[in-house]
Structure formats: C-alpha cells, structure tokens
C-alpha cells in the first residue's frame, strides 16, 4: 500500500528564453493520493490538470520549471522497492523514471488506447510484451478479466476494437506492471454516458483493489458516481478537496458550487466569464475577479486550509 504525497508543486513555462514572463500552469499544489481510493481532479479546460500529472511522471518538456516534491510513501507492512522509498519524483532522472517509475510504480491511462498500440500486432501479443518488458509476471488472461476485456479481444488488431474495448485495453496496459498508483488523464473523453460510467466503475474497482488512483475529468457527474475524493482546480490552483460525497452535497468554495450548478439537472447555469490567463494571474485568489459574489467573502488567500478530511481556499485560517 503506497501513498503519493505531492507538496508545494509549482510548474511554470517561460514565455520566451529571455522573457521574464511565464505561464503558471500549477501553483502551490498539495495533494495526497491514498491506496484504495479514487481521486477525481476536476476543473475547466486549461487549468493545469494534465501538467500536474505530467510533472509526476517526468513527461513535461524541458522548458518546464518544476518546484516542490512528490514522494511515494510506504504504508506499514507494505513492500516497496527500497530505491523508490526516498525518491522525489520531481527530482528523479530520466533513467529512474523509465526503469522504475512509469508503468511499474505509476500506471498511465491516456485518452485513447489506440495511440500507443502498434497497428500490425494483436492486442494480446502487445499486452504480453508489455508485461514481459515490465517484468511484473502478471497473467494477461487475468489482466483481461480484471478490466472485463473479453478473451476474444486478445486476438484482435487495434483497428478492430470498439471505443469501449480500446479503453479497456488501455487500462489493461496501464495495469500490466501492477503499479500501486494509477494516473488517468480524461479516460472518458468522447465516450457516451454508459461507457463513461463503465470506465469510471472499472477505475474505481482498480482503486478499491488497493491502488491509489487519480482520474482527470471534466465530468463532475462521473466523479460523483465513481470517485471517493474530489480535488477542484482553478487557474493552476486547487481551491477545494475532500470526500466527493461531502464536497458535492455541500460545496464550501463558490467555484465548486458554480461547477455543480452548471450540471444538467442541477440548474444548468454556467459560471459567467472566463478563467484568467495563466500568464497574468492575480496575486491572490484567481476566482475573485470572476465572481462578485465570491469576492464578498473571499480572503484573497487561496491556500488550502484543512478542516478534518476537507480543505478549502479563500477562508481565514
Ligand atoms: N509546453 C508548454 N509550454 C507552455 N505552456 C504550456 C505547455 N504545456 C501546457 N501549457 C499551458 O499550461 C496550462 C495548463 O495546461 P493543461 O494541459 O494542464 O490544462 P488541463 O487542465 O489539462 O486542460 P484540458 O482539460 O483542456 O486538458 C495551459 O494554459 C497550457 O497552455
Ligand atoms: Ni477566493
């Protein structure tokens, strides 16, 4: 059982080599991924969700300036590669990331499984090769069963897969190294509602087997259905975190309330205005300029303050 503890994560992209200006894609993010729990990371397009997860697996371009730490913490009694124990993922070199982290410690699920499958070989052959490469000893038949991939699909070529089956292959590939942590970036984008639900349920099941799972999604409904915890991101910052049922039953941050009110069936009222440019963020609360109602109660300090298992920004500590 392993936790992933992210502290003070900051990611900037300089706008030009000599430019003093930069895009702040992630600001001061603290986040815990816990074994057995699925955390949904939600927020509007461009708020920094992908960059946050790419920083953890060393997938950002070299122009990114990354600060903070991301430690894998062992729970008592669990086995963990000793070399990983003290590792700060944000400091790890490419070789460590390649040989120990990606696929083995952290499985990655992308939007489209098709993008990394070779078109000329069957799904089964590629999954077997992935397992062998990662040295996990996982049985491909069991892997298929775990993600509800019909055995017959193992004999198919990638172009023969339907969208839902391709997504299951993607999940199987991410689990091939039996990683304790799984990061999924918009795994349900472009799927219809039953497939969204199905994919989210599978991800929840992999979490409840003992993995720490993070799913990036635009889909608050999907988060409500399958996640245990929720993190709400806005303009590079987390503004609210906590158990999903509690947060959605009674959102503390007005941005979370706004996202909820925008859902079909909850009023369908979009939040007026747009998020600020990440190259011109205000010093304090990034949501304040967009919401006069929020500005009335906001302390202009968006750092999260914890209250039990929930945390919220813009309140006095
Ligand atoms: N290589 C880069 N150079 C400069 N800016 C970048 C780079 N990669 C990402 N960004 C910027 O960082 C910000 C956050 O991007 P990111 O892809 O993390 O958003 P997101 O929340 O995942 O959005 P979406 O939901 O649309 O995927 C964006 O403003 C983006 O333009
Ligand atoms: Ni605020």
Coordinates of C-alpha atoms and ligand atoms in Angstrom, one line a residue:
X1 CA 0.0 0.0 0.0
X2 CA 1.6 3.3 -1.0
X3 CA 0.6 6.9 -0.8
X4 CA 1.8 9.6 -3.1
X5 CA 2.3 12.9 -1.4
X6 CA 2.6 16.0 -3.5
X7 CA 3.8 19.1 -1.7
X8 CA 4.1 22.7 -3.0
X9 CA 4.1 21.7 -6.6
X10 CA 4.7 24.6 -8.9
X11 CA 5.1 24.4 -12.7
X12 CA 5.9 27.3 -14.9
X13 CA 6.7 27.7 -18.6
X14 CA 8.7 30.7 -19.6
X15 CA 7.1 32.6 -22.5
X16 CA 10.4 33.0 -24.2
X17 CA 14.1 32.2 -23.4
X18 CA 14.9 35.7 -22.3
X19 CA 11.4 36.7 -21.3
X20 CA 10.7 37.4 -17.6
X21 CA 7.1 36.4 -18.2
X22 CA 5.8 32.9 -17.8
X23 CA 2.7 30.8 -17.8
X24 CA 1.9 29.4 -14.3
X25 CA 0.3 26.1 -15.0
X26 CA 0.4 24.7 -11.5
X27 CA 0.7 26.8 -8.3
X28 CA 1.5 25.6 -4.9
X29 CA -0.4 22.3 -5.1
X30 CA -0.6 19.9 -2.1
X31 CA -2.3 16.6 -2.9
X32 CA -2.4 13.1 -1.4
X33 CA -3.2 10.0 -3.3
X34 CA -4.2 7.2 -1.0
X35 CA -4.4 3.5 -1.6
X36 CA -7.8 2.1 -2.1
X37 CA -9.2 5.5 -3.2
X38 CA -10.1 7.1 -6.4
X39 CA -9.5 10.8 -6.5
X40 CA -11.2 12.8 -9.3
X41 CA -9.4 16.0 -10.4
X42 CA -11.8 18.4 -12.0
X43 CA -11.6 21.9 -13.4
X44 CA -12.2 23.8 -16.6
X45 CA -10.1 23.3 -19.7
X46 CA -6.5 24.7 -19.4
X47 CA -6.5 25.0 -15.6
X48 CA -3.4 22.8 -15.3
X49 CA -4.7 19.3 -14.6
X50 CA -2.6 17.5 -17.3
X51 CA 0.5 19.4 -16.4
X52 CA 0.1 18.5 -12.7
X53 CA 0.1 14.7 -13.6
X54 CA 2.8 15.0 -16.3
X55 CA 5.1 16.6 -13.7
X56 CA 4.8 13.5 -11.5
X57 CA 6.0 11.2 -14.3
X58 CA 8.6 13.4 -15.8
X59 CA 6.7 13.9 -19.0
X60 CA 6.9 17.7 -19.2
X61 CA 9.1 19.3 -21.8
X62 CA 12.4 20.6 -20.7
X63 CA 11.2 24.2 -20.8
X64 CA 9.0 23.5 -17.7
X65 CA 10.4 24.8 -14.4
X66 CA 9.2 22.5 -11.7
X67 CA 9.4 23.1 -7.9
X68 CA 8.1 21.2 -4.9
X69 CA 8.2 17.5 -4.0
X70 CA 6.3 14.3 -4.8
X71 CA 7.2 11.4 -2.5
X72 CA 5.9 7.8 -2.6
X73 CA 5.3 6.8 1.0
X74 CA 5.1 3.3 2.1
X75 CA 2.3 2.2 4.4
X76 CA 3.4 0.0 7.3
X77 CA 3.9 -3.6 6.3
X78 CA 3.8 -3.0 2.5
X79 CA 6.6 -4.0 0.2
X80 CA 8.2 -1.2 -1.7
X81 CA 11.3 -1.1 -3.9
X82 CA 13.8 0.5 -1.4
X83 CA 15.2 2.7 -4.2
X84 CA 11.7 4.2 -4.5
X85 CA 11.2 4.8 -0.8
X86 CA 13.3 8.0 -0.7
X87 CA 12.6 9.1 -4.2
X88 CA 11.3 12.5 -5.0
X89 CA 9.5 12.0 -8.3
X90 CA 10.1 15.7 -9.2
X91 CA 13.9 15.2 -8.8
X92 CA 14.2 11.8 -10.5
X93 CA 16.4 11.4 -13.5
X94 CA 15.1 10.1 -16.8
X95 CA 16.6 6.6 -16.3
X96 CA 14.9 6.2 -12.9
X97 CA 11.6 7.4 -14.3
X98 CA 11.9 5.0 -17.2
X99 CA 13.1 1.9 -15.4
X100 CA 11.3 2.3 -12.0
X101 CA 8.5 4.7 -12.2
X102 CA 6.5 4.7 -15.4
X103 CA 4.4 1.5 -15.7
X104 CA 5.9 0.0 -12.6
X105 CA 5.2 2.5 -9.9
X106 CA 2.7 4.7 -11.8
X107 CA 0.5 3.3 -14.5
X108 CA -0.7 5.8 -17.1
X109 CA -4.1 5.7 -18.8
X110 CA -4.5 8.0 -21.7
X111 CA -7.5 9.3 -23.6
X112 CA -7.1 6.9 -26.4
X113 CA -5.6 3.4 -26.1
X114 CA -5.1 3.3 -29.9
X115 CA -2.5 6.0 -29.8
X116 CA 0.2 3.7 -28.3
X117 CA -0.8 0.3 -29.8
X118 CA 1.1 -0.9 -32.9
X119 CA -1.5 -1.4 -35.7
X120 CA 0.1 -4.6 -37.0
X121 CA 0.1 -6.8 -33.9
X122 CA -2.7 -8.3 -31.9
X123 CA -3.8 -6.8 -28.5
X124 CA -2.9 -10.0 -26.7
X125 CA 0.7 -10.1 -28.1
X126 CA 1.2 -6.4 -27.2
X127 CA -0.1 -6.9 -23.6
X128 CA 2.1 -10.0 -23.2
X129 CA 5.1 -8.0 -24.4
X130 CA 4.3 -5.1 -22.0
X131 CA 4.1 -7.5 -19.1
X132 CA 7.4 -9.1 -20.1
X133 CA 9.1 -5.7 -20.5
X134 CA 7.9 -4.5 -17.1
X135 CA 8.8 -7.9 -15.5
X136 CA 5.7 -8.0 -13.4
X137 CA 4.7 -11.6 -14.0
X138 CA 1.1 -10.5 -14.4
X139 CA -1.0 -13.1 -16.2
X140 CA -2.5 -11.5 -19.4
X141 CA -5.7 -13.6 -19.1
X142 CA -6.3 -12.4 -15.5
X143 CA -5.4 -8.8 -16.6
X144 CA -8.1 -9.0 -19.3
X145 CA -10.6 -10.4 -16.9
X146 CA -9.9 -7.7 -14.4
X147 CA -10.8 -4.9 -16.9
X148 CA -13.6 -7.0 -18.4
X149 CA -11.9 -7.4 -21.7
X150 CA -13.4 -10.5 -23.5
X151 CA -10.7 -13.1 -24.1
X152 CA -11.6 -13.0 -27.8
X153 CA -10.5 -9.4 -27.9
X154 CA -6.9 -10.5 -27.3
X155 CA -6.8 -11.9 -30.8
X156 CA -8.0 -8.7 -32.4
X157 CA -5.9 -6.0 -34.0
X158 CA -6.1 -2.4 -32.7
X159 CA -8.3 -1.2 -35.6
X160 CA -10.9 -3.9 -34.9
X161 CA -11.5 -2.6 -31.4
X162 CA -14.6 -0.5 -30.5
X163 CA -14.1 2.6 -28.4
X164 CA -15.1 0.9 -25.2
X165 CA -12.9 -2.1 -25.8
X166 CA -10.0 0.1 -26.8
X167 CA -10.4 1.9 -23.4
X168 CA -10.3 -1.4 -21.6
X169 CA -7.1 -2.4 -23.5
X170 CA -5.6 0.9 -22.4
X171 CA -6.5 0.2 -18.8
X172 CA -5.1 -3.3 -19.1
X173 CA -1.8 -1.9 -20.5
X174 CA -1.6 0.6 -17.6
X175 CA -2.1 -2.3 -15.1
X176 CA 0.4 -4.6 -16.8
X177 CA 3.2 -3.6 -14.4
X178 CA 0.9 -4.0 -11.4
X179 CA 1.6 -0.4 -10.3
X180 CA 0.4 0.8 -6.9
X181 CA -0.5 4.2 -8.4
X182 CA -2.6 4.9 -11.5
X183 CA -3.0 8.2 -13.2
X184 CA -5.7 8.6 -15.9
X185 CA -6.0 11.8 -18.0
X186 CA -9.5 12.2 -19.3
X187 CA -10.1 8.5 -19.8
X188 CA -13.7 9.1 -20.6
X189 CA -13.4 11.9 -23.1
X190 CA -15.5 11.3 -26.2
X191 CA -17.3 8.2 -24.7
X192 CA -21.1 8.1 -24.4
X193 CA -22.7 8.0 -21.0
X194 CA -22.9 4.2 -20.5
X195 CA -19.3 3.9 -21.5
X196 CA -18.3 6.8 -19.2
X197 CA -20.0 5.0 -16.3
X198 CA -18.4 1.7 -17.2
X199 CA -14.9 3.1 -17.5
X200 CA -15.2 5.0 -14.2
X201 CA -16.6 1.9 -12.5
X202 CA -13.5 -0.1 -13.7
X203 CA -11.2 2.6 -12.5
X204 CA -12.9 2.6 -9.1
X205 CA -12.6 -1.2 -9.0
X206 CA -8.8 -0.9 -9.6
X207 CA -8.6 1.7 -6.8
X208 CA -10.6 -0.5 -4.4
X209 CA -8.1 -3.4 -5.1
X210 CA -5.6 -1.2 -3.1
X211 CA -4.3 1.2 -5.7
X212 CA -4.1 5.0 -5.4
X213 CA -5.9 6.2 -8.5
X214 CA -6.2 9.8 -9.9
X215 CA -8.6 10.5 -12.7
X216 CA -8.7 13.8 -14.5
X217 CA -12.1 14.5 -15.8
X218 CA -14.4 17.4 -16.9
X219 CA -17.3 15.3 -15.9
X220 CA -18.5 16.1 -12.4
X221 CA -21.3 13.5 -12.8
X222 CA -18.8 10.8 -13.5
X223 CA -16.7 12.0 -10.5
X224 CA -19.8 11.9 -8.3
X225 CA -20.6 8.4 -9.4
X226 CA -17.2 6.7 -9.0
X227 CA -14.8 8.8 -7.1
X228 CA -14.0 8.6 -3.4
X229 CA -12.3 12.0 -3.2
X230 CA -12.5 15.2 -5.2
X231 CA -10.0 17.9 -6.0
X232 CA -11.2 21.1 -7.7
X233 CA -8.7 23.0 -9.7
X234 CA -9.0 26.5 -11.0
X235 CA -6.4 28.6 -12.8
X236 CA -3.4 26.5 -11.7
X237 CA -4.6 26.1 -8.0
X238 CA -6.5 23.6 -6.0
X239 CA -9.4 25.5 -4.4
X240 CA -11.2 22.7 -2.6
X241 CA -10.5 19.0 -1.8
X242 CA -12.3 16.3 0.2
X243 CA -14.5 13.2 0.1
X244 CA -16.6 13.6 -3.1
X245 CA -20.0 13.0 -1.5
X246 CA -19.4 15.6 1.2
X247 CA -18.0 18.2 -1.2
X248 CA -20.8 17.9 -3.7
X249 CA -23.5 17.7 -1.0
X250 CA -22.2 21.0 0.5
X251 CA -19.5 22.7 -1.5
X252 CA -17.5 25.2 0.5
X253 CA -15.8 27.1 -2.3
X254 CA -18.1 29.1 -4.5
X255 CA -16.2 27.9 -7.6
X256 CA -17.1 24.3 -6.6
X257 CA -20.7 25.4 -6.1
X258 CA -20.6 27.1 -9.6
X259 CA -19.4 23.9 -11.3
X260 CA -22.1 22.0 -9.6
X261 CA -24.8 24.5 -10.6
X262 CA -23.6 24.1 -14.2
X263 CA -24.5 20.4 -14.3
X264 CA -27.6 19.3 -16.3
X265 CA -30.2 18.5 -13.7
X266 CA -28.7 21.0 -11.2
X267 CA -29.8 24.1 -12.9
X268 CA -27.6 24.0 -16.0
X269 CA -26.3 27.5 -15.2
X270 CA -22.8 28.1 -16.5
X271 CA -20.4 30.2 -14.4
X272 CA -20.3 33.5 -16.2
X273 CA -17.0 34.8 -17.5
X274 CA -13.7 33.0 -18.1
X275 CA -10.7 31.9 -16.0
X276 CA -7.8 34.4 -16.0
X277 CA -4.9 34.0 -18.4
X278 CA -2.2 31.8 -16.7
X279 CA 0.4 34.3 -17.9
X280 CA -1.3 37.1 -16.0
X281 CA -2.6 35.5 -12.8
X282 CA -3.7 37.8 -9.9
X283 CA -1.5 37.6 -6.8
X284 CA -4.3 36.3 -4.6
X285 CA -7.5 34.4 -5.3
X286 CA -7.8 33.6 -9.1
X287 CA -11.6 33.3 -8.8
X288 CA -12.2 36.6 -7.2
X289 CA -12.1 38.7 -10.4
X290 CA -14.7 36.4 -12.0
X291 CA -17.2 36.3 -9.2
X292 CA -18.5 39.4 -7.4
X293 CA -20.4 37.1 -5.0
X294 CA -17.2 35.1 -4.1
X295 CA -15.3 38.4 -3.7
X296 CA -17.6 39.4 -0.9
X297 CA -16.4 36.5 1.4
X298 CA -13.0 35.7 -0.2
X299 CA -10.0 36.4 2.0
X300 CA -7.9 36.6 -1.2
X301 CA -5.6 33.9 0.1
X302 CA -6.4 30.8 -1.9
X303 CA -4.1 28.5 0.0
X304 CA -6.0 25.4 1.3
X305 CA -7.0 25.3 4.9
X306 CA -7.8 21.9 6.2
X307 CA -10.9 21.2 8.3
X308 CA -10.9 17.4 9.1
X309 CA -10.7 15.5 5.8
X310 CA -11.8 18.5 3.7
X311 CA -9.8 21.6 2.7
X312 CA -10.8 24.8 1.1
X313 CA -9.1 28.0 0.0
X314 CA -10.2 31.6 0.4
X315 CA -11.1 31.3 4.0
X316 CA -9.4 32.6 7.2
X317 CA -7.3 30.0 8.9
Ligands
LIG1 N1 4.8 23.0 -23.0 C1 4.1 24.1 -22.6 N2 4.5 25.3 -22.8 C2 3.8 26.4 -22.4 N3 2.6 26.3 -21.8 C3 2.1 25.1 -21.6 C4 2.8 23.9 -22.0 N4 2.1 22.8 -21.7 C5 0.9 23.3 -21.1 N5 1.0 24.7 -21.1 C6 -0.1 25.5 -20.5 O1 -0.4 25.1 -19.2 C7 -1.7 25.3 -18.9 C8 -2.4 24.1 -18.4 O2 -2.5 23.1 -19.4 P1 -3.1 21.7 -19.1 O3 -3.0 20.9 -20.3 O4 -2.5 21.1 -17.8 O5 -4.6 22.0 -18.8 P2 -5.8 21.0 -18.5 O6 -6.4 21.5 -17.2 O7 -5.3 19.6 -18.5 O8 -6.8 21.3 -19.7 P3 -7.7 20.3 -20.5 O9 -8.8 20.0 -19.6 O10 -8.1 21.1 -21.7 O11 -6.9 19.1 -20.9 C9 -2.4 25.8 -20.3 O12 -2.6 27.2 -20.2 C10 -1.4 25.4 -21.3 O13 -1.4 26.3 -22.4
LIG2 NI1 -11.2 33.3 -3.4

